[in-house]
Tab-separated table of N, CA and C in Angstrom:
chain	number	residue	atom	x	y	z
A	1	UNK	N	3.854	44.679	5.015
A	1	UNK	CA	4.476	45.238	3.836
A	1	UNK	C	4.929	46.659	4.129
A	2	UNK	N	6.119	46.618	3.740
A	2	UNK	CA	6.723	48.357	4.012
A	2	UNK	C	6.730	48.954	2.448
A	3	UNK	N	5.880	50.064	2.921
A	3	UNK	CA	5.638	51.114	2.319
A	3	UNK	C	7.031	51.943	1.857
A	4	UNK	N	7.328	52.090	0.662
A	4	UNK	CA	8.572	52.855	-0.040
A	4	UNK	C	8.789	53.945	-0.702
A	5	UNK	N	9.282	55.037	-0.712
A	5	UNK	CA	9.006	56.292	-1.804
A	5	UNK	C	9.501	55.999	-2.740
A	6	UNK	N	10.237	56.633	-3.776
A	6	UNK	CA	10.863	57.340	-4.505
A	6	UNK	C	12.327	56.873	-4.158
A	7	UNK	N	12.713	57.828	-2.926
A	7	UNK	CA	14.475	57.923	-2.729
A	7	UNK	C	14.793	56.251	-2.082
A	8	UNK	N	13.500	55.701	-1.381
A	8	UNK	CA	14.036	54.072	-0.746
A	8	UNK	C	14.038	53.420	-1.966
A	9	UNK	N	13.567	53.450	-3.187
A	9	UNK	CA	13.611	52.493	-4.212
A	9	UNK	C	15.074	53.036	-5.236
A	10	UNK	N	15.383	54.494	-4.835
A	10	UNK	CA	16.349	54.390	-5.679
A	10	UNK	C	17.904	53.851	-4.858
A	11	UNK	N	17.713	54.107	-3.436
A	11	UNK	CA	18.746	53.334	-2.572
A	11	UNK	C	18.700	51.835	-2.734
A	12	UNK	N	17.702	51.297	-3.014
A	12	UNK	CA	17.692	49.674	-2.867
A	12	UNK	C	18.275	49.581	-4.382
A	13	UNK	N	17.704	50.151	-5.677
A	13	UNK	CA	18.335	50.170	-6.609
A	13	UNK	C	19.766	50.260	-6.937
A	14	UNK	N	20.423	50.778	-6.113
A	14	UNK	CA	21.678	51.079	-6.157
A	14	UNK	C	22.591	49.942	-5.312
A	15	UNK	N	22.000	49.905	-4.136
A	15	UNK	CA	22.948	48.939	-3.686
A	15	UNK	C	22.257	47.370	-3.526
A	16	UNK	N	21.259	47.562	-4.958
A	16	UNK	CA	21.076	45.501	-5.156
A	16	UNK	C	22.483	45.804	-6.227
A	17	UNK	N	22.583	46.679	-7.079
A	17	UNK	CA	23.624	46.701	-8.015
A	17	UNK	C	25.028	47.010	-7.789
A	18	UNK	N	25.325	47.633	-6.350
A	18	UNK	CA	26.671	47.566	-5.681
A	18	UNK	C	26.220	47.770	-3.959
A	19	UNK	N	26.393	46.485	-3.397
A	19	UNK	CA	26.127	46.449	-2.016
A	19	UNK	C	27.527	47.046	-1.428
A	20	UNK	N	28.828	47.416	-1.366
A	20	UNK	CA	29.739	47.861	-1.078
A	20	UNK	C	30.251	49.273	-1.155
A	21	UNK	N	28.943	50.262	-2.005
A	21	UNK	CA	28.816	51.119	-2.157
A	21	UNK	C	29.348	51.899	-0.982
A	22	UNK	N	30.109	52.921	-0.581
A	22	UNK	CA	30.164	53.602	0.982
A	22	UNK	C	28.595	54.861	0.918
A	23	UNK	N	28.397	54.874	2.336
A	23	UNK	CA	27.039	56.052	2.282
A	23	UNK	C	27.424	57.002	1.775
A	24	UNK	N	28.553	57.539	1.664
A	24	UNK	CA	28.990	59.284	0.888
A	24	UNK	C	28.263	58.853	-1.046
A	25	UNK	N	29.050	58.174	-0.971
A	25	UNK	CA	28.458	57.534	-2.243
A	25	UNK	C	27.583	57.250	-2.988
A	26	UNK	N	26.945	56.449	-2.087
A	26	UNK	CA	25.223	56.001	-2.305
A	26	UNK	C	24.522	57.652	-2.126
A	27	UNK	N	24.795	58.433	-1.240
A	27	UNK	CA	23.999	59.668	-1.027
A	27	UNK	C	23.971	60.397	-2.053
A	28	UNK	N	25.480	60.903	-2.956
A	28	UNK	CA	25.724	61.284	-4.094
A	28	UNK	C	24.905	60.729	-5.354
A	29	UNK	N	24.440	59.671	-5.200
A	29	UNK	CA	24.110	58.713	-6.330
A	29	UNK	C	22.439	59.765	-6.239
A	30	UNK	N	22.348	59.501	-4.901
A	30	UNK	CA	20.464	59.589	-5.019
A	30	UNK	C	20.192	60.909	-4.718
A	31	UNK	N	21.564	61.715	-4.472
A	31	UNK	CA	20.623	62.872	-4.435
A	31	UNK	C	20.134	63.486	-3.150
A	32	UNK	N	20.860	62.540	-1.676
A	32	UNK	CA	20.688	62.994	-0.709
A	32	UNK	C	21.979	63.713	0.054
A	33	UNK	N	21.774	63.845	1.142
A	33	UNK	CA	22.843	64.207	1.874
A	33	UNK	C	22.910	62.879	2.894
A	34	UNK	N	24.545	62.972	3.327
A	34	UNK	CA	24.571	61.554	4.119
A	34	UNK	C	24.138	61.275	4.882
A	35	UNK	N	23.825	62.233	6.311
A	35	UNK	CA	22.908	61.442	7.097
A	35	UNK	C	21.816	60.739	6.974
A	36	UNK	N	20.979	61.543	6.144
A	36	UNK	CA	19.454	61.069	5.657
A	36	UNK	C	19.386	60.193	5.063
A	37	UNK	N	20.302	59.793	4.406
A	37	UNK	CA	20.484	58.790	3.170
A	37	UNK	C	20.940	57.245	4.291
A	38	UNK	N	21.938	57.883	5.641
A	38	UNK	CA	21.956	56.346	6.184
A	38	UNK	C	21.317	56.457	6.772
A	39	UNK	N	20.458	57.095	7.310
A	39	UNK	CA	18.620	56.511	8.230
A	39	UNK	C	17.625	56.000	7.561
A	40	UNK	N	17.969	56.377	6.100
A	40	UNK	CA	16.757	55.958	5.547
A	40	UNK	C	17.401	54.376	5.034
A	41	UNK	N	19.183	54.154	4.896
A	41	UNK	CA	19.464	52.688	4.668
A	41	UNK	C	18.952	51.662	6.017
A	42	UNK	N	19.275	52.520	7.353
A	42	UNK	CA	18.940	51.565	8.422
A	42	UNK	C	17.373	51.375	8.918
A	43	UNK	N	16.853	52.352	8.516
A	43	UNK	CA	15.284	52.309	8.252
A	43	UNK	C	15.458	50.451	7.247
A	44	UNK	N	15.495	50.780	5.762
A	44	UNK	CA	15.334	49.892	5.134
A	44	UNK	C	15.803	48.176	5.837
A	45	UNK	N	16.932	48.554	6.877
A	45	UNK	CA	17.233	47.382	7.179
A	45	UNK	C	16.835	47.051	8.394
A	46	UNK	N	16.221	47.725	8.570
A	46	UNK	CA	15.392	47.442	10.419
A	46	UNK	C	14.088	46.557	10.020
A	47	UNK	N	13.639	47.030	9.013
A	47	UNK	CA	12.119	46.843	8.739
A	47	UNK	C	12.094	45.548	7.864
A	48	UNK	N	13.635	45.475	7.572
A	48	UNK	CA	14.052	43.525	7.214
A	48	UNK	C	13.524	43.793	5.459
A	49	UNK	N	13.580	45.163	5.170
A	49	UNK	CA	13.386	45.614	3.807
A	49	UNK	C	14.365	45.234	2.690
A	50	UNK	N	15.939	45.223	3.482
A	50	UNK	CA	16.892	44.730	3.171
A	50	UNK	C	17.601	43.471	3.900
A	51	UNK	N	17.684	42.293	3.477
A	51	UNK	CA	18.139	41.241	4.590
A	51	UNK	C	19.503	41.016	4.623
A	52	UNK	N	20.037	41.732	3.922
A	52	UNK	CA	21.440	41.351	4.022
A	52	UNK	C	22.409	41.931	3.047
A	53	UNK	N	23.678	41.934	3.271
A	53	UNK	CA	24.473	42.075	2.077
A	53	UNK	C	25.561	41.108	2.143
A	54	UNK	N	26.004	40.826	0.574
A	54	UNK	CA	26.681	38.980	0.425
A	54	UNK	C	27.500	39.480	-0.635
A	55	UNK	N	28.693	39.030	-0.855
A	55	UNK	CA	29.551	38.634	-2.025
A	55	UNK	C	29.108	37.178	-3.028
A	56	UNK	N	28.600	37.800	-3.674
A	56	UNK	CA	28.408	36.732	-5.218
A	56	UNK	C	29.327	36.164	-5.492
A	57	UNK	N	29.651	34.667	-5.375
A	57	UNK	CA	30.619	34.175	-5.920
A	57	UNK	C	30.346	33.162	-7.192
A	58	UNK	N	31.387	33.428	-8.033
A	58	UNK	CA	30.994	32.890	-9.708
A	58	UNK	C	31.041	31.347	-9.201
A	59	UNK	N	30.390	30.527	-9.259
A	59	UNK	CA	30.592	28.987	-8.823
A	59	UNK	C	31.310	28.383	-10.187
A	60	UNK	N	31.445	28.597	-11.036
A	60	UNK	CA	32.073	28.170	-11.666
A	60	UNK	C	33.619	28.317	-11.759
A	61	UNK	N	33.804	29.614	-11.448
A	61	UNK	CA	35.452	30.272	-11.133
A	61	UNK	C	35.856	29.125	-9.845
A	62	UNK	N	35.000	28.488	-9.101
A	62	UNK	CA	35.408	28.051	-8.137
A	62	UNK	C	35.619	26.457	-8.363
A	63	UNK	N	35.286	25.936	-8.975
A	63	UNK	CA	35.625	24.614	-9.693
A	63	UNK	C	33.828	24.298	-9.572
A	64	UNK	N	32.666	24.847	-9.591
A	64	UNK	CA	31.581	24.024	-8.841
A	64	UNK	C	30.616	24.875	-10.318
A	65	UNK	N	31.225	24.211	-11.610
A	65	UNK	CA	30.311	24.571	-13.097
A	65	UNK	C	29.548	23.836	-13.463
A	66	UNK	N	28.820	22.604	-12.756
A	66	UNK	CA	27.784	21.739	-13.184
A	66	UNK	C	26.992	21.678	-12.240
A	67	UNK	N	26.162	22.705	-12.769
A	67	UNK	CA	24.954	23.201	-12.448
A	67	UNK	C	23.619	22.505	-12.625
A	68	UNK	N	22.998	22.142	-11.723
A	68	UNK	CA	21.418	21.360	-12.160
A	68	UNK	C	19.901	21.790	-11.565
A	69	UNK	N	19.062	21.593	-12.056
A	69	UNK	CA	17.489	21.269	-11.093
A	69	UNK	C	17.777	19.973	-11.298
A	70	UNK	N	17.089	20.109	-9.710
A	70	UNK	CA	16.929	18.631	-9.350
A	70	UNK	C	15.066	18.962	-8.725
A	71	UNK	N	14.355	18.289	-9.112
A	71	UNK	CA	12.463	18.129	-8.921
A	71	UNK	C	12.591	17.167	-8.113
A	72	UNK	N	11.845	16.982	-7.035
A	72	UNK	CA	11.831	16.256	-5.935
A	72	UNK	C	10.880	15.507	-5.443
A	73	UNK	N	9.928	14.381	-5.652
A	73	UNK	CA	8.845	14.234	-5.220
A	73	UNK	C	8.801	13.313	-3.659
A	74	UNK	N	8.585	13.686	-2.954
A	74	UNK	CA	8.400	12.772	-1.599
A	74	UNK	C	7.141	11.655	-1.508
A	75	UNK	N	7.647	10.982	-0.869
A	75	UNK	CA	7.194	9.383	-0.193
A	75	UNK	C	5.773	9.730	-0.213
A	76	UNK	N	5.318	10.992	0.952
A	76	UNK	CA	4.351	11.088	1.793
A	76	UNK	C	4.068	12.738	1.345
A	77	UNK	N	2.745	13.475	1.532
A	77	UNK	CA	3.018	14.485	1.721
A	77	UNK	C	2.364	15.445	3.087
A	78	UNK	N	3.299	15.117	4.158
A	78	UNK	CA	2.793	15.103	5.188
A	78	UNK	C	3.416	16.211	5.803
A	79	UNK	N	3.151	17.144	7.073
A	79	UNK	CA	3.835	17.972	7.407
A	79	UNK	C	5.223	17.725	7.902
A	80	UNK	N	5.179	16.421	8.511
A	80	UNK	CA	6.463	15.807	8.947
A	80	UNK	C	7.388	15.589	8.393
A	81	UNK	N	6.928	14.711	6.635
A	81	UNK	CA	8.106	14.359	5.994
A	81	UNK	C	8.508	15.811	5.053
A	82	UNK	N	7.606	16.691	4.920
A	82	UNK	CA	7.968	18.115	4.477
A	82	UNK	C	9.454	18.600	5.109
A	83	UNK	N	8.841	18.571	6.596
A	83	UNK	CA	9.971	19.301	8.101
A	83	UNK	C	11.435	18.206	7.677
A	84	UNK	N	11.023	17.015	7.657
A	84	UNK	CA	12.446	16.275	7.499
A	84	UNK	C	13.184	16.081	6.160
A	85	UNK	N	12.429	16.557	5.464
A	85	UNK	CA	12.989	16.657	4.414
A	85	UNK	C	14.071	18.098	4.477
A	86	UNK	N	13.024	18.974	4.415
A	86	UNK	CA	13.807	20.663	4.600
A	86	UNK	C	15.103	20.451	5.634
A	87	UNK	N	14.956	20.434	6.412
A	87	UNK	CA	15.762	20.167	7.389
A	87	UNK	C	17.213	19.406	6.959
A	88	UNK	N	16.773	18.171	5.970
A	88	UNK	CA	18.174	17.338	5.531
A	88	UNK	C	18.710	18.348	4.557
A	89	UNK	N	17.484	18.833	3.349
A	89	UNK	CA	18.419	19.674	2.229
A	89	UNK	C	19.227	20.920	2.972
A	90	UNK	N	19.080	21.800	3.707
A	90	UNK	CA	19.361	23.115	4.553
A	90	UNK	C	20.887	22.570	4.924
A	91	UNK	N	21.326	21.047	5.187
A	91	UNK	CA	22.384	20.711	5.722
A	91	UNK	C	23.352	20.775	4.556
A	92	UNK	N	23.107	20.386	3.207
A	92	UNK	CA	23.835	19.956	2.542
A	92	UNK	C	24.195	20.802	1.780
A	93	UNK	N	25.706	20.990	1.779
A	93	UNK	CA	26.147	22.251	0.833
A	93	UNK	C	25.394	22.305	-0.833
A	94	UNK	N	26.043	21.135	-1.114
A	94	UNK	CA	25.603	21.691	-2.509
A	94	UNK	C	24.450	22.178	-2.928
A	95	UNK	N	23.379	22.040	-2.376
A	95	UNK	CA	22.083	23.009	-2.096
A	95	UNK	C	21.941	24.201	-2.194
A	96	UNK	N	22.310	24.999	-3.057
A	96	UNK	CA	22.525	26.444	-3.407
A	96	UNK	C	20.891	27.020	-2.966
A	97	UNK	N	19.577	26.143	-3.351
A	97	UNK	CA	18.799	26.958	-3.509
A	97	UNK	C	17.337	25.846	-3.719
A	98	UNK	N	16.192	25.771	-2.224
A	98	UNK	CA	15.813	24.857	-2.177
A	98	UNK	C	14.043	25.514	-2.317
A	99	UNK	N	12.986	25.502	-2.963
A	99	UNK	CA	11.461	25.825	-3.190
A	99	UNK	C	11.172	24.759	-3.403
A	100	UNK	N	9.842	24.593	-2.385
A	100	UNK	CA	8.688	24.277	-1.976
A	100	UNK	C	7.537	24.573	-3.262
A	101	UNK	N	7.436	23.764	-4.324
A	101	UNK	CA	6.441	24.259	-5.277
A	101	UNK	C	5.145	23.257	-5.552
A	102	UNK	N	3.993	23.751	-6.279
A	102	UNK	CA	3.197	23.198	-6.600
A	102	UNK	C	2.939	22.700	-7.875
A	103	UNK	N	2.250	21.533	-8.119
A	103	UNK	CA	2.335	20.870	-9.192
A	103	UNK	C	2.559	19.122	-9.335
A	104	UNK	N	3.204	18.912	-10.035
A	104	UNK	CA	3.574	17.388	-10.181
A	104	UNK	C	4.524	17.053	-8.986
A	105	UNK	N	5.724	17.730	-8.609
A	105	UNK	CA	6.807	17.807	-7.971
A	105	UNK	C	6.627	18.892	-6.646
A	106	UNK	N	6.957	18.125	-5.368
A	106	UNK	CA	7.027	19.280	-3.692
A	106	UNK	C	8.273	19.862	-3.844
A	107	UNK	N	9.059	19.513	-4.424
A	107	UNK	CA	10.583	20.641	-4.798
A	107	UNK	C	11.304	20.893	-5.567
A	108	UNK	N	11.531	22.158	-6.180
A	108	UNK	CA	12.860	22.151	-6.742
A	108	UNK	C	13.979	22.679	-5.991
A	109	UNK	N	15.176	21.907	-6.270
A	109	UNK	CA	16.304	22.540	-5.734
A	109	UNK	C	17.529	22.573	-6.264
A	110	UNK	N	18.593	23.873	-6.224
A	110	UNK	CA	19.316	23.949	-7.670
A	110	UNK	C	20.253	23.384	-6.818
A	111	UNK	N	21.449	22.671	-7.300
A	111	UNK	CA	22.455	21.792	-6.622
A	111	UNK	C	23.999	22.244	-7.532
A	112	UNK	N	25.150	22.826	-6.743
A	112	UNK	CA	26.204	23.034	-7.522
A	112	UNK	C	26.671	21.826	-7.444
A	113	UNK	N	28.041	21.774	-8.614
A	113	UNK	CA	28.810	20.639	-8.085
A	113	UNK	C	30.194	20.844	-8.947
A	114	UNK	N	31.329	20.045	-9.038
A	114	UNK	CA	32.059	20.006	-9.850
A	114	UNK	C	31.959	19.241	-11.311
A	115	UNK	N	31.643	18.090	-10.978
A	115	UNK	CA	31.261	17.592	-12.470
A	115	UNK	C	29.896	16.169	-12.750
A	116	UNK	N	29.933	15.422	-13.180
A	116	UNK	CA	28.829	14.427	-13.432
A	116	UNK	C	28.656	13.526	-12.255
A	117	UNK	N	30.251	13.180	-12.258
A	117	UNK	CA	30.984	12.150	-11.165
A	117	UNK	C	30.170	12.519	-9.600
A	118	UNK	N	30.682	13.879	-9.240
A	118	UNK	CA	30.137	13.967	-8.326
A	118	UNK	C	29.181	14.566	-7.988
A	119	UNK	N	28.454	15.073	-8.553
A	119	UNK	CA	26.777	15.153	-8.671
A	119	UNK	C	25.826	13.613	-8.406
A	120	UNK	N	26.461	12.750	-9.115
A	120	UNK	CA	26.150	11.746	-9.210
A	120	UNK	C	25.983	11.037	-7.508
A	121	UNK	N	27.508	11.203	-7.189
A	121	UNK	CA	28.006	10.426	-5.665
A	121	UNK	C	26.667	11.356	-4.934
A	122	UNK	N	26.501	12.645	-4.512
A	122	UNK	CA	25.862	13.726	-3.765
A	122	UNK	C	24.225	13.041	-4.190
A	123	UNK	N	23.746	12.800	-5.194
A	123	UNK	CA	22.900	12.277	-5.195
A	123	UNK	C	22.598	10.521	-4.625
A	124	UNK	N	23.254	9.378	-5.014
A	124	UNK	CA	23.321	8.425	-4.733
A	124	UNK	C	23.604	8.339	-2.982
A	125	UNK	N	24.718	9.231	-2.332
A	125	UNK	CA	24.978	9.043	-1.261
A	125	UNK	C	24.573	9.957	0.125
A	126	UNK	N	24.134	11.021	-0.571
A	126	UNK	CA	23.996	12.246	0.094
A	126	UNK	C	22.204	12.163	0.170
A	127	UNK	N	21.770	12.352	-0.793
A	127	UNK	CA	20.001	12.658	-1.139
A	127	UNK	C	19.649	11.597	-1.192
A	128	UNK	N	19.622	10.509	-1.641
A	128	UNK	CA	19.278	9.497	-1.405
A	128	UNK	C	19.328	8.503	-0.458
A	129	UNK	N	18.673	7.725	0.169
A	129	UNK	CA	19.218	6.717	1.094
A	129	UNK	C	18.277	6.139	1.266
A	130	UNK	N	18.568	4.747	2.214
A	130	UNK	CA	17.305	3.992	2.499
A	130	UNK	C	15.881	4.148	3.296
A	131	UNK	N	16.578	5.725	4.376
A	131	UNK	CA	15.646	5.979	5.249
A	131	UNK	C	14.962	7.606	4.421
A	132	UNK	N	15.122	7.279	3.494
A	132	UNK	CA	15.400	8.670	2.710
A	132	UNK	C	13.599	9.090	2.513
A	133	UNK	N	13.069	10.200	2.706
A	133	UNK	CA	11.388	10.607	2.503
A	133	UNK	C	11.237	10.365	1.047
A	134	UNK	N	12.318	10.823	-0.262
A	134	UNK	CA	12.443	10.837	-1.607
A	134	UNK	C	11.538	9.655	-2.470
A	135	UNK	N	10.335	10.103	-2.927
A	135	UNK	CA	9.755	9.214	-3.640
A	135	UNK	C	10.605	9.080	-5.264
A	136	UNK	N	11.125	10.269	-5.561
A	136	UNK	CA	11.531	9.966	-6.882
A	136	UNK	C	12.247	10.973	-7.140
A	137	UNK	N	12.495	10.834	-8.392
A	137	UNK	CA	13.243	13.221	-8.488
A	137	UNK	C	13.939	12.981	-10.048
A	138	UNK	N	13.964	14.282	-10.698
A	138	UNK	CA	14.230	14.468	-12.240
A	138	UNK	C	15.514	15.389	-11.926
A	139	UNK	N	16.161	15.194	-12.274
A	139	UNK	CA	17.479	16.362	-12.904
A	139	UNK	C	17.569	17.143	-14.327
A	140	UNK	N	17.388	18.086	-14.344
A	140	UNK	CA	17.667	18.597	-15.592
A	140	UNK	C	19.283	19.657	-15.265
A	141	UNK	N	20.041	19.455	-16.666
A	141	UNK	CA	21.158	19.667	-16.324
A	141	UNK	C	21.244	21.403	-16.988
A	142	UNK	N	21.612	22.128	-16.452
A	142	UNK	CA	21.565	23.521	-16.863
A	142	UNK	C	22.906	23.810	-17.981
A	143	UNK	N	22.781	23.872	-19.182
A	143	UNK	CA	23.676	24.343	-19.986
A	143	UNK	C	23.907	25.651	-19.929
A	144	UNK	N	23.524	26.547	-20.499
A	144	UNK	CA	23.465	27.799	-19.922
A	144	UNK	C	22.816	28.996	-19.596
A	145	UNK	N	22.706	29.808	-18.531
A	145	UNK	CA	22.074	30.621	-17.945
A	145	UNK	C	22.046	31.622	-18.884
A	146	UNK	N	20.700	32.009	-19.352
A	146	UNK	CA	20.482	33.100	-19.937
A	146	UNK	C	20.422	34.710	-19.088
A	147	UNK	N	19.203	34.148	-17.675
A	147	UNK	CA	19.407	35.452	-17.264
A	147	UNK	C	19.652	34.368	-15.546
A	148	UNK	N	20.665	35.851	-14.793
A	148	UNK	CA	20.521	34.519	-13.547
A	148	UNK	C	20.925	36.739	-12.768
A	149	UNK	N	20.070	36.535	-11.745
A	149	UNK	CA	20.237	37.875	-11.351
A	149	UNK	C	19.372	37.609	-9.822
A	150	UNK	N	20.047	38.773	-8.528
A	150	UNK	CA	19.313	38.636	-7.155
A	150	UNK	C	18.502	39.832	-7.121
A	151	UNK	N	18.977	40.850	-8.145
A	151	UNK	CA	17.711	42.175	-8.497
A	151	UNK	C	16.216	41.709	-8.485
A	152	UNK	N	15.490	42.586	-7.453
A	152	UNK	CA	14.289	42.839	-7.338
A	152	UNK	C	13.830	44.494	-8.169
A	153	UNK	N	13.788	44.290	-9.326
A	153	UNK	CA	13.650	45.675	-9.842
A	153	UNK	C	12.394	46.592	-8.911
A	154	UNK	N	13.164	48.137	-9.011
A	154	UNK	CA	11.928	48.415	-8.171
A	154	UNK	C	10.924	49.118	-8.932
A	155	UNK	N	10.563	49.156	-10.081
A	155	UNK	CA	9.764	49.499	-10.632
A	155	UNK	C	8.541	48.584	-10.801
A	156	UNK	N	8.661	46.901	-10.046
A	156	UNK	CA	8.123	45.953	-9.549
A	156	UNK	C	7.457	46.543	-8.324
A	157	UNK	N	7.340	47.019	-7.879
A	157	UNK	CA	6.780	47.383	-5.908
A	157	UNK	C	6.531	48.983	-6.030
């Protein structure tokens, strides 16, 4: 666990809320001067504090607005059919977003798509199959997102 002050939580603050920020910028924001401000960003990203920076894309702007959980229960629950399972979802696009949880169900995983039709096919042809680990699985269909955010507030840590 990496240890954070003050000025690393208000840099991560700033650029979970604009990753495109330039360092003159971000430095201005927090109050530093620029060098310090990008040692202490490549600090944050050495130490894998920060893993990345990504463009958010609206999936719906993109034709892909039918949104679901899909709960997953497997055959077996074995380390193997775990590995082959992970392994098949990781391949498949529409897989936005795949956890390993406890409870009734070994997964949830959120699945984009364009509409019923083909949610439907992606399930029947894609996730399913004969050699398939899938003991069973629930869909619930997401109407709409109340809160949907990649912020790690840092008043959390």
């Amino acid at each position: 666990m990496t240890v954070l002050d003050e000025i690393d939580r208000k840099i991560l603050d700033v650029l979970q809320a604009d990753g495109h920020i330039t360092n003159l910028e971000l430095a201005e924001r927090i109050g530093l001067s620029s060098a310090p401000c990008m040692r202490r960003v490549r600090t944050l990203e050495e130490t894998g504090v920060i893993k990345s920076y990504v463009a958010l894309v609206d999936a719906a702007r993109v034709g892909l607005g039918f949104d679901v959980i899909v709960e997953v229960r497997l055959k077996q629950q074995t380390r193997e059919s775990f590995a082959r399972f992970e392994k098949k979802v990781t391949g498949l696009p529409e897989v936005v977003e795949c956890c390993m949880i406890a409870g009734d169900w070994d997964y949830s995983l959120r699945v984009v798509s364009s509409d019923l039709a083909r949610y439907q096919s992606f399930i029947l042809d894609r996730l399913m199959h004969p050699d398939s680990d899938i003991a069973s699985y629930r869909t619930t269909i997401i109407l709409r997102k109340i809160k949907s955010t990649t912020k790690i507030d840092s008043s959390l840590f």
